[in-house]
Tab-separated table of C-alpha atoms in Angstrom:
chain	number	residue	atom	x	y	z
Z	266	MET	CA	312.254	228.993	4.339
Z	267	GLN	CA	315.227	231.302	4.596
Z	268	LYS	CA	316.298	233.232	1.540
Z	269	GLU	CA	319.011	231.894	-0.726
Z	270	SER	CA	321.185	234.940	0.008
Z	271	GLU	CA	321.482	233.783	3.626
Z	272	CYS	CA	322.948	230.389	2.774
Z	273	ILE	CA	326.034	228.846	1.210
Z	274	PHE	CA	326.110	225.766	-0.960
Z	275	GLY	CA	328.666	223.352	-2.340
Z	276	ILE	CA	330.766	220.887	-0.361
Z	277	ARG	CA	334.055	222.794	-0.535
Z	278	ALA	CA	332.401	226.116	0.348
Z	279	VAL	CA	330.825	224.619	3.460
Z	280	ILE	CA	334.066	222.888	4.507
Z	281	GLU	CA	335.992	226.139	4.224
Z	282	ALA	CA	333.333	228.057	6.153
Z	283	ILE	CA	333.572	225.553	9.017
Z	284	LYS	CA	337.379	225.674	8.999
Z	285	ALA	CA	337.226	229.478	9.053
Z	286	GLY	CA	335.279	229.328	12.317
Z	287	LYS	CA	331.880	230.277	10.897
Z	288	GLN	CA	328.995	228.974	12.990
Z	289	ILE	CA	326.590	226.841	10.990
Z	290	ASP	CA	322.973	227.269	11.988
Z	291	ARG	CA	321.568	224.529	9.757
Z	292	LEU	CA	323.068	221.990	7.357
Z	293	LEU	CA	321.267	219.872	4.753
Z	294	ILE	CA	323.034	216.942	3.072
Z	295	ARG	CA	321.569	214.973	0.184
Z	296	GLN	CA	320.727	211.326	0.757
Z	297	GLY	CA	323.287	208.921	-0.696
Z	298	LEU	CA	326.083	211.479	-1.029
Z	299	GLN	CA	329.513	209.833	-1.283
Z	300	GLY	CA	333.094	210.620	-2.225
Z	301	SER	CA	336.260	211.971	-0.638
Z	302	LEU	CA	334.953	215.541	-0.319
Z	303	TYR	CA	331.839	214.257	1.418
Z	304	HIS	CA	333.978	212.332	3.911
Z	305	GLU	CA	336.125	215.424	4.513
Z	306	LEU	CA	332.958	217.417	5.167
Z	307	MET	CA	331.667	214.869	7.673
Z	308	ILE	CA	334.974	214.902	9.563
Z	309	GLU	CA	334.605	218.665	10.033
Z	310	VAL	CA	330.900	218.399	10.873
Z	311	LYS	CA	331.501	215.833	13.614
Z	312	ALA	CA	334.581	217.611	14.951
Z	313	HIS	CA	332.580	220.819	15.414
Z	314	ASN	CA	329.354	219.131	16.630
Z	315	ILE	CA	327.303	220.660	13.822
Z	316	VAL	CA	323.659	219.641	13.609
Z	317	PHE	CA	322.770	218.280	10.168
Z	318	GLN	CA	319.913	216.594	8.328
Z	319	ILE	CA	320.035	213.973	5.578
Z	320	VAL	CA	317.323	214.951	3.102
Z	321	PRO	CA	316.076	214.089	-0.417
Z	322	LEU	CA	317.475	216.107	-3.321
Z	323	GLU	CA	314.095	217.812	-3.779
Z	324	ARG	CA	314.370	219.408	-0.337
Z	325	ILE	CA	317.615	221.147	-1.276
Z	326	GLU	CA	316.353	222.200	-4.691
Z	327	LEU	CA	313.421	223.960	-3.097
Z	328	VAL	CA	316.046	226.496	-1.988
Z	329	THR	CA	318.481	226.528	-4.913
Z	330	ARG	CA	319.081	224.727	-8.201
Z	331	LYS	CA	322.616	226.061	-8.534
Z	332	ASN	CA	325.648	223.765	-8.277
Z	333	HIS	CA	325.000	222.816	-4.641
Z	334	GLN	CA	326.649	219.346	-4.902
Z	335	GLY	CA	324.055	218.047	-2.471
Z	336	VAL	CA	325.098	220.312	0.417
Z	337	LEU	CA	323.369	223.450	1.681
Z	338	ALA	CA	324.177	225.386	4.850
Z	339	TRP	CA	322.923	228.500	6.602
Z	340	LEU	CA	325.410	230.591	8.530
Z	341	SER	CA	324.390	231.742	11.993
Z	342	VAL	CA	323.633	235.433	12.164
Z	343	ILE	CA	324.799	235.466	15.798
Z	344	GLU	CA	327.451	233.661	17.806
Z	345	TYR	CA	325.927	231.044	20.094
Z	346	GLN	CA	327.241	230.390	23.584
Z	347	LEU	CA	327.063	227.550	26.106
Z	348	ILE	CA	325.388	228.086	29.451
Z	349	SER	CA	328.139	226.116	31.208
Z	350	ASN	CA	330.639	228.757	30.056
Z	351	LEU	CA	328.387	231.745	30.700
Z	352	LEU	CA	327.072	230.938	34.181
Z	353	PRO	CA	330.402	231.264	36.079
Z	354	MET	CA	330.929	234.719	34.537
Z	355	ILE	CA	327.537	235.904	35.836
Z	356	PHE	CA	328.318	234.665	39.340
Z	357	GLU	CA	331.784	236.241	39.196
Z	358	LYS	CA	330.141	239.639	38.618
Z	359	GLY	CA	328.294	239.174	41.903
Z	360	GLU	CA	324.909	238.969	40.189
Z	361	ASP	CA	322.054	236.499	40.663
Z	362	PRO	CA	321.578	234.804	37.291
Z	363	LEU	CA	318.188	235.015	35.594
Z	364	ILE	CA	318.164	232.617	32.657
Z	365	ILE	CA	315.273	231.961	30.270
Z	366	ALA	CA	314.833	228.469	28.818
Z	367	LEU	CA	312.566	228.093	25.785
Z	368	ASP	CA	311.039	224.656	25.329
Z	369	GLY	CA	309.722	224.321	21.782
Z	370	VAL	CA	309.155	227.996	20.952
Z	371	SER	CA	309.425	227.834	17.165
Z	372	ASP	CA	307.908	231.121	15.967
Z	373	VAL	CA	310.715	233.428	14.833
Z	374	ARG	CA	308.939	236.655	15.766
Z	375	ASN	CA	307.924	235.384	19.186
Z	376	PHE	CA	311.538	234.420	19.782
Z	377	GLY	CA	312.814	237.829	18.728
Z	378	ALA	CA	310.269	239.585	20.926
Z	379	ILE	CA	311.243	237.471	23.949
Z	380	VAL	CA	314.917	238.329	23.462
Z	381	ARG	CA	314.096	242.035	23.255
Z	382	THR	CA	312.058	241.881	26.459
Z	383	ALA	CA	314.694	239.781	28.245
Z	384	GLU	CA	317.400	242.298	27.430
Z	385	CYS	CA	315.255	245.227	28.564
Z	386	LEU	CA	314.180	243.621	31.852
Z	387	GLY	CA	317.531	242.389	33.118
Z	388	ALA	CA	317.729	238.696	32.228
Z	389	HIS	CA	321.201	237.322	31.536
Z	390	ALA	CA	320.699	234.786	28.728
Z	391	ILE	CA	318.260	232.655	26.776
Z	392	MET	CA	318.673	228.912	26.226
Z	393	ILE	CA	317.244	227.101	23.209
Z	394	PRO	CA	317.613	223.492	22.035
Z	395	GLU	CA	319.537	222.570	18.902
Z	396	LYS	CA	316.400	221.002	17.445
Z	397	GLY	CA	312.774	222.081	17.632
Z	398	SER	CA	313.414	225.777	18.188
Z	399	ALA	CA	313.027	228.929	16.144
Z	400	ARG	CA	316.032	229.515	13.898
Z	401	ILE	CA	317.670	232.870	14.285
Z	402	THR	CA	317.084	234.704	11.028
Z	403	SER	CA	317.099	238.342	9.972
Z	404	ASP	CA	313.405	238.466	10.939
Z	405	ALA	CA	314.270	237.387	14.479
Z	406	VAL	CA	317.022	240.006	14.692
Z	407	LYS	CA	314.627	242.695	13.442
Z	408	THR	CA	311.904	241.716	15.930
Z	409	SER	CA	314.460	241.772	18.743
Z	410	ALA	CA	315.311	245.394	17.798
Z	411	GLY	CA	318.923	244.290	17.420
Z	412	ALA	CA	319.140	242.753	20.913
Z	413	LEU	CA	320.209	239.439	19.366
Z	414	HIS	CA	323.529	241.022	18.423
Z	415	THR	CA	324.400	241.610	22.085
Z	416	PHE	CA	322.192	239.360	24.242
Z	417	PRO	CA	323.632	235.876	24.929
Z	418	VAL	CA	321.814	232.976	23.277
Z	419	CYS	CA	322.894	229.511	24.430
Z	420	ARG	CA	322.104	226.679	22.033
Z	421	GLU	CA	322.163	223.409	23.953
Z	422	LYS	CA	321.923	219.811	22.811
Z	423	SER	CA	319.254	219.169	25.441
Z	424	ILE	CA	317.223	221.778	27.308
Z	425	LEU	CA	316.468	219.158	29.979
Z	426	ARG	CA	320.187	218.499	30.600
Z	427	ALA	CA	320.923	222.225	30.574
Z	428	VAL	CA	318.195	222.942	33.152
Z	429	GLU	CA	319.487	220.070	35.295
Z	430	PHE	CA	322.926	221.701	35.160
Z	431	LEU	CA	321.452	225.028	36.271
Z	432	LYS	CA	319.534	223.396	39.111
Z	433	ASP	CA	322.677	221.598	40.281
Z	434	SER	CA	324.426	224.992	40.151
Z	435	GLY	CA	321.971	226.460	42.636
Z	436	LEU	CA	319.346	228.027	40.372
Z	437	LYS	CA	315.658	227.782	41.238
Z	438	VAL	CA	313.630	226.304	38.367
Z	439	ILE	CA	310.442	228.264	37.653
Z	440	SER	CA	308.069	227.007	34.963
Z	441	ALA	CA	305.301	229.080	33.410
Z	442	ALA	CA	302.167	226.933	33.403
Z	443	GLU	CA	298.895	228.000	31.843
Z	444	ARG	CA	296.413	226.925	34.507
Z	445	GLN	CA	298.333	225.552	37.474
Z	446	GLY	CA	300.744	226.881	40.058
Z	447	LYS	CA	301.012	230.137	41.991
Z	448	PRO	CA	299.924	233.475	40.555
Z	449	ALA	CA	303.061	235.217	39.295
Z	450	SER	CA	302.801	237.990	41.905
Z	451	GLU	CA	302.918	235.394	44.712
Z	452	ALA	CA	305.912	233.455	43.374
Z	453	ASP	CA	309.474	234.240	44.457
Z	454	PHE	CA	311.606	235.363	41.501
Z	455	THR	CA	314.510	236.587	43.636
Z	456	GLY	CA	317.867	234.816	43.783
Z	457	PRO	CA	319.457	232.715	41.018
Z	458	ALA	CA	316.681	231.382	38.797
Z	459	VAL	CA	315.822	229.882	35.433
Z	460	LEU	CA	312.413	230.668	33.925
Z	461	ILE	CA	311.039	228.051	31.526
Z	462	LEU	CA	308.550	229.005	28.816
Z	463	GLY	CA	306.896	226.445	26.550
Z	464	SER	CA	305.316	226.506	23.122
Z	465	GLU	CA	301.744	227.693	22.766
Z	466	ASP	CA	300.513	224.385	21.371
Z	467	LYS	CA	302.334	221.868	23.598
Z	468	GLY	CA	303.444	223.885	26.603
Z	469	ILE	CA	306.378	222.712	28.721
Z	470	SER	CA	307.413	219.062	28.565
Z	471	ARG	CA	306.482	216.794	31.461
Z	472	GLU	CA	310.166	216.138	32.201
Z	473	LEU	CA	310.819	219.851	32.735
Z	474	ILE	CA	307.650	220.273	34.788
Z	475	ASN	CA	308.847	217.465	37.062
Z	476	LEU	CA	312.220	219.180	37.417
Z	477	SER	CA	310.640	222.485	38.438
Z	478	ASP	CA	310.809	223.946	41.941
Z	479	VAL	CA	307.741	226.090	41.366
Z	480	LEU	CA	305.006	226.520	38.754
Z	481	VAL	CA	303.627	229.991	38.070
Z	482	LYS	CA	300.585	231.187	36.161
Z	483	ILE	CA	299.253	234.525	34.971
Z	484	PRO	CA	295.698	235.039	36.265
Z	485	MET	CA	293.318	236.096	33.493
Z	486	LYS	CA	289.704	237.272	33.353
Z	487	GLY	CA	288.992	237.244	29.637
Z	488	LYS	CA	287.317	234.583	27.546
Z	489	ILE	CA	290.522	233.666	25.699
Z	490	SER	CA	292.338	231.069	27.769
Z	491	SER	CA	295.977	231.745	26.893
Z	492	LEU	CA	298.490	234.477	26.103
Z	493	ASN	CA	301.004	234.700	23.307
Z	494	VAL	CA	304.268	233.291	24.701
Z	495	SER	CA	306.175	236.526	24.114
Z	496	VAL	CA	303.501	238.484	26.009
Z	497	ALA	CA	303.608	235.958	28.869
Z	498	ALA	CA	307.402	236.300	28.932
Z	499	GLY	CA	307.064	240.066	29.268
Z	500	ILE	CA	304.649	239.833	32.202
Z	501	LEU	CA	306.744	237.284	34.097
Z	502	LEU	CA	310.043	239.053	33.437
Z	503	TYR	CA	308.578	242.343	34.617
Z	504	GLU	CA	307.484	240.648	37.854
Z	505	ALA	CA	310.983	239.201	38.235
Z	506	MET	CA	312.565	242.623	37.693
Z	507	ARG	CA	310.166	244.263	40.156
Z	508	GLN	CA	310.970	241.775	42.906
Z	509	ARG	CA	314.705	241.866	42.256
Z	510	SER	CA	314.744	245.677	42.259
Z	511	GLU	CA	313.123	245.739	45.702
């Protein structure tokens, strides 16, 4: 749970934050909330496509017992982007896009470490879904060594739809699979590409696997059968940088 100092509470406070252009990372609304202020809040929430959850009162009071009025929001510590806006700018620079898509990576420190590696090894952006992904907190920023303040993070309603958009835009879809596919050193990471990484417990969804142009794996000799996702990201991104540099 994020600290209370990182959130705002109260209906009017949240409305004004939205109107002021603040990006809301997470919004909790108490079940059964009614009234004119509530309706004003929902107008702003829907107009700005803000993700929210309807929760019991107890869920909110786990965070604060102050006068929250049934509404609790966390402000984003970074400014999210959309891949549909970012991609044309990469092409306009004359560069081959290298985008990372995270499917279900929920550990904050893993996420921060992946961003740090991506920035160091020449990727252009990371895509995450609105739901089911690590929230960007101060811990994530710290683990990224500050890269989250400069490296583009695209929060998309659907990773599947976003990857479909990238594929239609000419990007090769490369998925990191644990035991199937080509060894990373034999796969072609050159040209416009999106690299998909999945969670350690569930891996990449079947829909994204089916959308992939190539599956890659990292050959291993040890007794442990899998790598931490941030370590796997580092190995694959290094291979991508090596091939692109040649």
